[in-house]
Coordinates of C-alpha atoms in Angstrom, one line a residue:
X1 CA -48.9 1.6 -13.3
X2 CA -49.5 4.5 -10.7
X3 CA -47.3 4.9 -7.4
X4 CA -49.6 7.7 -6.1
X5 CA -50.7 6.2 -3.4
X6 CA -47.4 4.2 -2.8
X7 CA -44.7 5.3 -0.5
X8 CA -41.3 4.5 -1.1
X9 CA -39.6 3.4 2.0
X10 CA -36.4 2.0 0.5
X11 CA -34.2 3.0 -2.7
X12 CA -30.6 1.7 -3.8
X13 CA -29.2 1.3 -7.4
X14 CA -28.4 -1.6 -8.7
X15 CA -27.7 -3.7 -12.2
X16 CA -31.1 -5.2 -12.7
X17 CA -31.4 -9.2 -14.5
X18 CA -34.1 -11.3 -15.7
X19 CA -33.9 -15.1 -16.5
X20 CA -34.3 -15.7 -19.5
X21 CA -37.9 -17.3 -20.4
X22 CA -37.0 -19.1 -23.7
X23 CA -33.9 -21.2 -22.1
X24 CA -34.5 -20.8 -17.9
X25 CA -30.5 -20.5 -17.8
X26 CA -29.2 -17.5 -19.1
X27 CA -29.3 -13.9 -17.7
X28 CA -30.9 -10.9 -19.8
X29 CA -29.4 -7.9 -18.2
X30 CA -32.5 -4.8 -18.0
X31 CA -30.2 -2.4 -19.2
X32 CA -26.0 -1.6 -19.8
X33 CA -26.4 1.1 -16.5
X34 CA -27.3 1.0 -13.1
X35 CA -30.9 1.3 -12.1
X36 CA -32.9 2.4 -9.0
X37 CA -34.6 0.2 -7.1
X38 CA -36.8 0.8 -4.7
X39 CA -39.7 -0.4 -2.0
X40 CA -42.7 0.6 -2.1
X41 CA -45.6 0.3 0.7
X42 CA -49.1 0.7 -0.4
X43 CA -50.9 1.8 2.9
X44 CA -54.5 1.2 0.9
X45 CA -53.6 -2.7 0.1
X46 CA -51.6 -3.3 2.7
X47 CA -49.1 -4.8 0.6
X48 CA -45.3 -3.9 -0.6
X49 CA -43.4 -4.3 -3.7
X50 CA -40.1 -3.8 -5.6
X51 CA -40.1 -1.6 -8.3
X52 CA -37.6 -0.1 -10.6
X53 CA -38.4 1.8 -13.9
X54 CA -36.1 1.8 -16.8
X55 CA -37.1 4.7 -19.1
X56 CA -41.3 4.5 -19.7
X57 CA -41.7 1.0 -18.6
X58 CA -41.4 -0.9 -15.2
X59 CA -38.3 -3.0 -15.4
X60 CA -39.2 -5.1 -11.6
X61 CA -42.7 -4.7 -10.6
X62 CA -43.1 -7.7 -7.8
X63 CA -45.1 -8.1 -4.7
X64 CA -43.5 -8.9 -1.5
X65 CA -45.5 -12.1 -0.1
X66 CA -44.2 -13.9 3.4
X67 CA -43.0 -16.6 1.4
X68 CA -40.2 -15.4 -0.8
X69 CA -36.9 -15.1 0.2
X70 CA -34.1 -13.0 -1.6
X71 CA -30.7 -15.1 -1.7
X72 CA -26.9 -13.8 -2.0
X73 CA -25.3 -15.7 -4.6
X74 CA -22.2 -13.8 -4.2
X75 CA -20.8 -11.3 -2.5
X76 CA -22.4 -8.3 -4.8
X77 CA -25.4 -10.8 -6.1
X78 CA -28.6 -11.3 -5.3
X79 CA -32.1 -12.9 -6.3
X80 CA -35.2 -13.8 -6.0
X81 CA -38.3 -15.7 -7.7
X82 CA -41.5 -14.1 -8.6
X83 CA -44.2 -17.0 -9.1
X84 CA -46.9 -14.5 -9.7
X85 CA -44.9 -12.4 -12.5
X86 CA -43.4 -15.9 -13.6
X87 CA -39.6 -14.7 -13.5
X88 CA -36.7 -14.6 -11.8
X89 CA -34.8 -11.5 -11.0
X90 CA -31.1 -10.8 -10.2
X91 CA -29.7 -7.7 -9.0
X92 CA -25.8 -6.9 -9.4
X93 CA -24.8 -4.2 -6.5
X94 CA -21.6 -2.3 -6.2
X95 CA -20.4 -3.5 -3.4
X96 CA -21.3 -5.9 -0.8
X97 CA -22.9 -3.3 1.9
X98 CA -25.3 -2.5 -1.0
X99 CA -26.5 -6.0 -1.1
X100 CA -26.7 -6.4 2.5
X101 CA -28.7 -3.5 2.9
X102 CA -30.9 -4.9 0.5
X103 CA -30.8 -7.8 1.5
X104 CA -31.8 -6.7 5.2
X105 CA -35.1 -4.7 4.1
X106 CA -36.2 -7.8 2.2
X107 CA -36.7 -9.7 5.3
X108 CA -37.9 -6.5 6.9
X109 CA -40.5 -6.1 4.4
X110 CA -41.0 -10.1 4.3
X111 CA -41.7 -9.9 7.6
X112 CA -44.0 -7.1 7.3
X113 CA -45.8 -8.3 5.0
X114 CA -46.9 -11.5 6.7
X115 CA -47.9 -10.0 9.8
X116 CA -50.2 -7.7 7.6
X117 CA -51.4 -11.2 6.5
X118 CA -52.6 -12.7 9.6
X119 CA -53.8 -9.6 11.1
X120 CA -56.1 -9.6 7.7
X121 CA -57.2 -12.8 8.2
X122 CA -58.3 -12.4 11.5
X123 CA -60.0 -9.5 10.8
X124 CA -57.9 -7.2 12.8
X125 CA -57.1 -3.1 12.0
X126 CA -53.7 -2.3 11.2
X127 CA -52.8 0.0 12.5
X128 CA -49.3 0.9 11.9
X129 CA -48.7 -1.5 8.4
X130 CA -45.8 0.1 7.5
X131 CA -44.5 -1.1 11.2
X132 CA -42.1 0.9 11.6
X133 CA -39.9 0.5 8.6
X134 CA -37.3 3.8 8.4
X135 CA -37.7 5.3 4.6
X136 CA -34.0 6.4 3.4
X137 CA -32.2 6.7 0.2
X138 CA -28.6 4.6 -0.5
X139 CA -26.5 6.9 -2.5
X140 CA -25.9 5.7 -6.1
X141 CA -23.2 3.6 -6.8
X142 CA -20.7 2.7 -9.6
X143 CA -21.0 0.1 -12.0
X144 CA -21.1 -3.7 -10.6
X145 CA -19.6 -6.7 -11.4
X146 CA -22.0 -9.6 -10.3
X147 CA -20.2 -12.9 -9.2
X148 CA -16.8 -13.2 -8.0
X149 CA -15.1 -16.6 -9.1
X150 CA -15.9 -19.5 -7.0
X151 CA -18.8 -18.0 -5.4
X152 CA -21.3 -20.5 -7.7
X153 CA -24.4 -21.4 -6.1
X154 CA -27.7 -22.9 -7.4
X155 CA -30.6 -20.8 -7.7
X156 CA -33.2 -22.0 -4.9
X157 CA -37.0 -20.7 -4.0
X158 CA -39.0 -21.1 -1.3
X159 CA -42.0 -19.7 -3.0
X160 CA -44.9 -21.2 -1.8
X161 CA -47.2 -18.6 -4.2
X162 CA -47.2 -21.4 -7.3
X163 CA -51.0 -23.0 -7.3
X164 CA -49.9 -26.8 -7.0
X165 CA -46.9 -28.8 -7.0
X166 CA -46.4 -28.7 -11.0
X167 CA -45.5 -25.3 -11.1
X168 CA -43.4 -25.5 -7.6
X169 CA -41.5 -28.3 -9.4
X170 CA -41.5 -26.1 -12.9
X171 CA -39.9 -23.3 -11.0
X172 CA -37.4 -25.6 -9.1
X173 CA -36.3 -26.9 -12.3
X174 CA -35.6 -23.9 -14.0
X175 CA -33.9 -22.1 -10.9
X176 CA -31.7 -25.0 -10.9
X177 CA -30.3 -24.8 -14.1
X178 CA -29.4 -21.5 -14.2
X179 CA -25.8 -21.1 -15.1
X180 CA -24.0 -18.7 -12.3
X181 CA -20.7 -18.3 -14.6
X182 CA -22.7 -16.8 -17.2
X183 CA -24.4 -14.4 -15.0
X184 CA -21.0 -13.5 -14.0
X185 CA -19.9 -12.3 -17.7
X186 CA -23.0 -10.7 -18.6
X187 CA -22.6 -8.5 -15.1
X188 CA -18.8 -7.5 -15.8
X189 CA -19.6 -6.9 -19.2
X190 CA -20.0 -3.3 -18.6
X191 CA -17.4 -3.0 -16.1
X192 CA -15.6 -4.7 -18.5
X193 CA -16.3 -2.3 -21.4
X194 CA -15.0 0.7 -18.5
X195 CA -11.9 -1.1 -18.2
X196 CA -11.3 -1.4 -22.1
X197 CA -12.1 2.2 -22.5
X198 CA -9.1 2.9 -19.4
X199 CA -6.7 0.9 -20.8
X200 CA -6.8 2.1 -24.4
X201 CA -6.7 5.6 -22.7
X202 CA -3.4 4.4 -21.0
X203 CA -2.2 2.7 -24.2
X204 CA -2.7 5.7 -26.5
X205 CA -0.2 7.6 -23.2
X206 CA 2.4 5.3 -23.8
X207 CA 2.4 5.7 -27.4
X208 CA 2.8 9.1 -27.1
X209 CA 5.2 9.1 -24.7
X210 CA 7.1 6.9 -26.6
X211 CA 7.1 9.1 -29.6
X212 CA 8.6 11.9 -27.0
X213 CA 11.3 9.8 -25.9
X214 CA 12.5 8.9 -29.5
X215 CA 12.6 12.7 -30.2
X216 CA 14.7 12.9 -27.1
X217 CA 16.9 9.8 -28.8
X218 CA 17.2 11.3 -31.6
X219 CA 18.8 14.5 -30.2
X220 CA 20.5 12.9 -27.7
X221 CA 22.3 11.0 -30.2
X222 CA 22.7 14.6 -32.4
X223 CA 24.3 15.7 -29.1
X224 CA 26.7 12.9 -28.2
X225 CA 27.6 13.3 -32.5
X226 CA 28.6 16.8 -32.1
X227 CA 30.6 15.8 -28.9
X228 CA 32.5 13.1 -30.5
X229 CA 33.2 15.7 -33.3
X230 CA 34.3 18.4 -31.4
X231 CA 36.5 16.3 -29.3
X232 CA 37.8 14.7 -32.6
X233 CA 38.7 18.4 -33.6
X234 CA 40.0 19.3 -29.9
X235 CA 42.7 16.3 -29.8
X236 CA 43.4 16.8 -33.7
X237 CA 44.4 20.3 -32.5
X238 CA 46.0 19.6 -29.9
X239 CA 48.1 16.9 -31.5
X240 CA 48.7 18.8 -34.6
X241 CA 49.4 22.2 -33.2
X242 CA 49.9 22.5 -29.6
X243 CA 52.7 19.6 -29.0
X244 CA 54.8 19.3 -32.2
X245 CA 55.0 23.9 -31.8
X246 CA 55.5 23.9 -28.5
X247 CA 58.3 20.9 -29.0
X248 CA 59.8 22.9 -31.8
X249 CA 59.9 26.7 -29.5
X250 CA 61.1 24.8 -27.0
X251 CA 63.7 23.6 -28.7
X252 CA 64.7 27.1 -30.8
X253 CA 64.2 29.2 -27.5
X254 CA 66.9 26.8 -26.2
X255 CA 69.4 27.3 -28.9
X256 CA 68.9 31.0 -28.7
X257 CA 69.4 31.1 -24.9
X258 CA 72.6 29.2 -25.1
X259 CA 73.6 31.4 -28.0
X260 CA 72.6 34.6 -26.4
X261 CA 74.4 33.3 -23.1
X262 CA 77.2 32.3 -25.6
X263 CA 77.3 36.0 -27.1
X264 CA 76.9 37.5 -23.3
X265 CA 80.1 35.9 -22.6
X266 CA 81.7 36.5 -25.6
X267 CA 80.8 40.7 -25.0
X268 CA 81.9 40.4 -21.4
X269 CA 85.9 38.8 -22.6
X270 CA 85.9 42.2 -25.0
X271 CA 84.7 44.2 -22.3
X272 CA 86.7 43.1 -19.8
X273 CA 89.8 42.8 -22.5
X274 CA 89.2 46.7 -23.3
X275 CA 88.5 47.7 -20.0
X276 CA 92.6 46.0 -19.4
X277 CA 93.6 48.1 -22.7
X278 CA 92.6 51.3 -22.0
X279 CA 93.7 51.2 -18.1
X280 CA 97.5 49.5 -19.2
X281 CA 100.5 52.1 -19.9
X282 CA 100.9 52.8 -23.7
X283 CA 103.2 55.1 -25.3
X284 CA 101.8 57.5 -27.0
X285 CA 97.9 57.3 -26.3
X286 CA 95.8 59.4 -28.4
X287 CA 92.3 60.7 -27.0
X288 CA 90.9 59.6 -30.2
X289 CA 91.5 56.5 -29.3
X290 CA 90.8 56.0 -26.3
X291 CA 87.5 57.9 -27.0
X292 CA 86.6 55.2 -29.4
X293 CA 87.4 52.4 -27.0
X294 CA 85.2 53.5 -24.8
X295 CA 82.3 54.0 -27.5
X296 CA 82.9 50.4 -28.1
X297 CA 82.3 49.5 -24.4
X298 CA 79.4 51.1 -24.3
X299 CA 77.5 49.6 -27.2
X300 CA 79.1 46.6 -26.0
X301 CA 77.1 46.9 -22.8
X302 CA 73.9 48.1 -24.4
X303 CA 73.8 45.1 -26.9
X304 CA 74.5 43.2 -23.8
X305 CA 71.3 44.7 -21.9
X306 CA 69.4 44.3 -24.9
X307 CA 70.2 40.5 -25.2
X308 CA 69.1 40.4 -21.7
X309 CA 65.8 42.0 -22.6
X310 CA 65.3 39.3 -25.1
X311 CA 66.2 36.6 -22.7
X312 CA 64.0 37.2 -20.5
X313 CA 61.0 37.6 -23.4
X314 CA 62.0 34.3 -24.5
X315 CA 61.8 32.7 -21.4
X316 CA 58.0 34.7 -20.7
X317 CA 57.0 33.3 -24.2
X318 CA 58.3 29.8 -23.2
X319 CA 56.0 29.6 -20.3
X320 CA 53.2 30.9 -22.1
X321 CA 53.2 28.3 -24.7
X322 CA 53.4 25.6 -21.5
X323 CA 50.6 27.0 -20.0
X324 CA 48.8 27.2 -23.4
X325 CA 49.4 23.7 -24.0
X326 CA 48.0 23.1 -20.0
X327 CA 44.6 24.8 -20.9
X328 CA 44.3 22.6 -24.0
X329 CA 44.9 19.5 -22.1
X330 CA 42.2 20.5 -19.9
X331 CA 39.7 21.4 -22.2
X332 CA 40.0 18.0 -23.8
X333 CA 39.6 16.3 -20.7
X334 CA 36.4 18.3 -20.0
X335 CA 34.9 17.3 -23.3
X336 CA 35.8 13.8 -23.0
X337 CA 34.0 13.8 -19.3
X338 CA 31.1 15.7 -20.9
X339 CA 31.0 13.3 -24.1
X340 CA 31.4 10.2 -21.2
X341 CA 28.2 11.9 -19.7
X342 CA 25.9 12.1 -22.6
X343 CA 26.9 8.9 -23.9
X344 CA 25.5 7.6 -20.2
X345 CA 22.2 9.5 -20.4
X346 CA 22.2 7.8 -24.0
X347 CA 22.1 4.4 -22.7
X348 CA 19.4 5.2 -19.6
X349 CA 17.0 5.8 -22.4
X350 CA 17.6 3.4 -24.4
X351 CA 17.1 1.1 -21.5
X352 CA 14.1 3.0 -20.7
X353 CA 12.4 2.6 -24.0
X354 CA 13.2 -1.1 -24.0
X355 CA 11.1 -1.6 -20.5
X356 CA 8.6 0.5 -22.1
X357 CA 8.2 -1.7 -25.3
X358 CA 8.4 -5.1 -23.1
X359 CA 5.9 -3.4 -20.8
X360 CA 2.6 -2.5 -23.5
X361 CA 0.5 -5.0 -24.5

């Protein structure tokens, strides 16, 4: 089959079907892609076809006569009967402007071709046979799906090409039967097979996201373990060492204040009882004596400025060991907020991994 001479005037892509010739019901799909399909006007004939090649051989080769008409099964289907090539054929278009175009240049071309008709039989010149029609290209397009779901209709023809009324009745019969649900699955097969591909895609995602979020289980709950042990160790610590020791300093550094106080007291009634001594009368005072009192005062009052000096120390380690016991409190109370935190991250995954196991298939 040459096209030399032919002119394409029209091109679209499109899933191309054939009825099938052993059972007149079924579809036979051309091909699992899209093909392009195109109009052709043969300016030496006179005459227009619909052609579309799939590889080395001509998948639609049919002749446009007056008396065809293309019908829209559904909103991206269409057909039309060939009586001369003794077929049906089906196209499945990516969306419904596809079809319509298509749909429009058949009964452009239709029309066309029936006014080439009678100017031929009345012996007139054309002219102009192409009449006008505009040649353009429609993009490619996507994989189809053929009929939506309640969109069934019967397969009619208008042909008026059969030789008698046997074969108009043959082709009636065998257009009538065809099963539009089945053309339906054979044309979303493909599509199908893309949507298969897309969702094991997805599916293989989730897995792996899932194993991701089990490795962040796993240390979350190695986190919120360490946490539980360290503030295990903290309150063990603090109970065993910070309470009982400051209880028990507590306690001593009293005794020792009220003893140094005790002592202090004690120093100050010798003091105070020298001090009376050595300023009273006395017969017969002796320097030696009085020389030694007043040694005594002054250790006296050095011991007492030393017991002073360890007052005060006491007292300085006594608040220490408070505050001590302060900073412990709070660092236990900061690991129990931080432990209270992980443990809440904990169950958000764990929530999340249960919506992602309801949620795959």
């Amino acid at each position: 089959m040459s096209t030399a001479r032919e002119q394409p005037i029209f091109s679209t892509r499109a899933h191309v079907f054939q009825i099938d010739p052993a059972t007149k019901r079924n579809w036979i799909p051309a091909g699992k892609h899209a093909l392009t399909v195109s109009y052709f006007y043969d300016a030496t004939r006179n005459v227009y076809r619909i052609i579309s090649i799939g590889g080395a051989k001509a998948i639609i080769n049919s002749t446009v006569t007056p008396n065809m008409t293309f019908t829209k099964t559904s909103q991206k289907f269409g057909q039309w009967a060939d009586s001369r090539a003794n077929t049906v054929y089906g196209l499945g278009f990516a969306s419904e402007q596809h079809l319509t175009q298509f749909a429009e240049k058949f009964q452009e071309v239709k029309e066309a071709a029936r006014l080439a008709r009678e100017k031929s039989q009345d012996g007139g010149e054309l002219t102009s046979p192409a009449l006008g029609l505009a040649s353009h290209q429609v993009p490619p397009s996507p994989l189809v799906s053929a009929n939506g779901p309640g969109e069934e209709k019967l397969f009619r023809s208008q042909s008026a090409d059969a030789p008698g009324p046997t074969e108009r009745e043959r082709l009636k019969k065998m257009l009538s039967e065809g099963s539009v649900g089945e053309v339906q699955w054979e044309a979303e097969f493909f599509a199908l097979q893309d949507s298969n591909n897309k969702l094991a895609g997805a599916l293989r995602e989730a897995n792996a996201a899932a194993a991701q979020w089990r490795q962040q289980l796993e240390a979350q709950r190695a986190e919120a373990e360490r946490l539980r042990q360290r503030v295990a160790e903290l309150e063990a610590q603090a109970a065993s060492e910070v309470t009982p020791t400051s209880e028990k300093e507590g306690l001593g550094q009293g005794q020792s204040l009220e003893q140094l106080e005790a002592l202090v007291q004690t120093k100050d009634q010798e003091i105070q009882t020298l001090k009376s001594q050595t300023g009273g009368p006395r017969e017969a005072p002796e320097a030696a004596e009085r020389e030694e009192t007043q040694q005594k005062v002054q250790d006296l009052e050095t011991r007492n400025a030393e017991l002073e000096h360890q007052l005060r120390a006491m007292e300085r380690s006594l608040e220490e060991a408070r505050a001590e016991r302060e900073r412990a409190r709070a660092e236990v109370g900061r690991a129990a907020q931080l432990l209270d935190v992980r443990l809440f991250e904990l169950s958000e995954l764990r929530e999340g991994l249960a919506r992602l196991a309801e949620a795959a298939p």
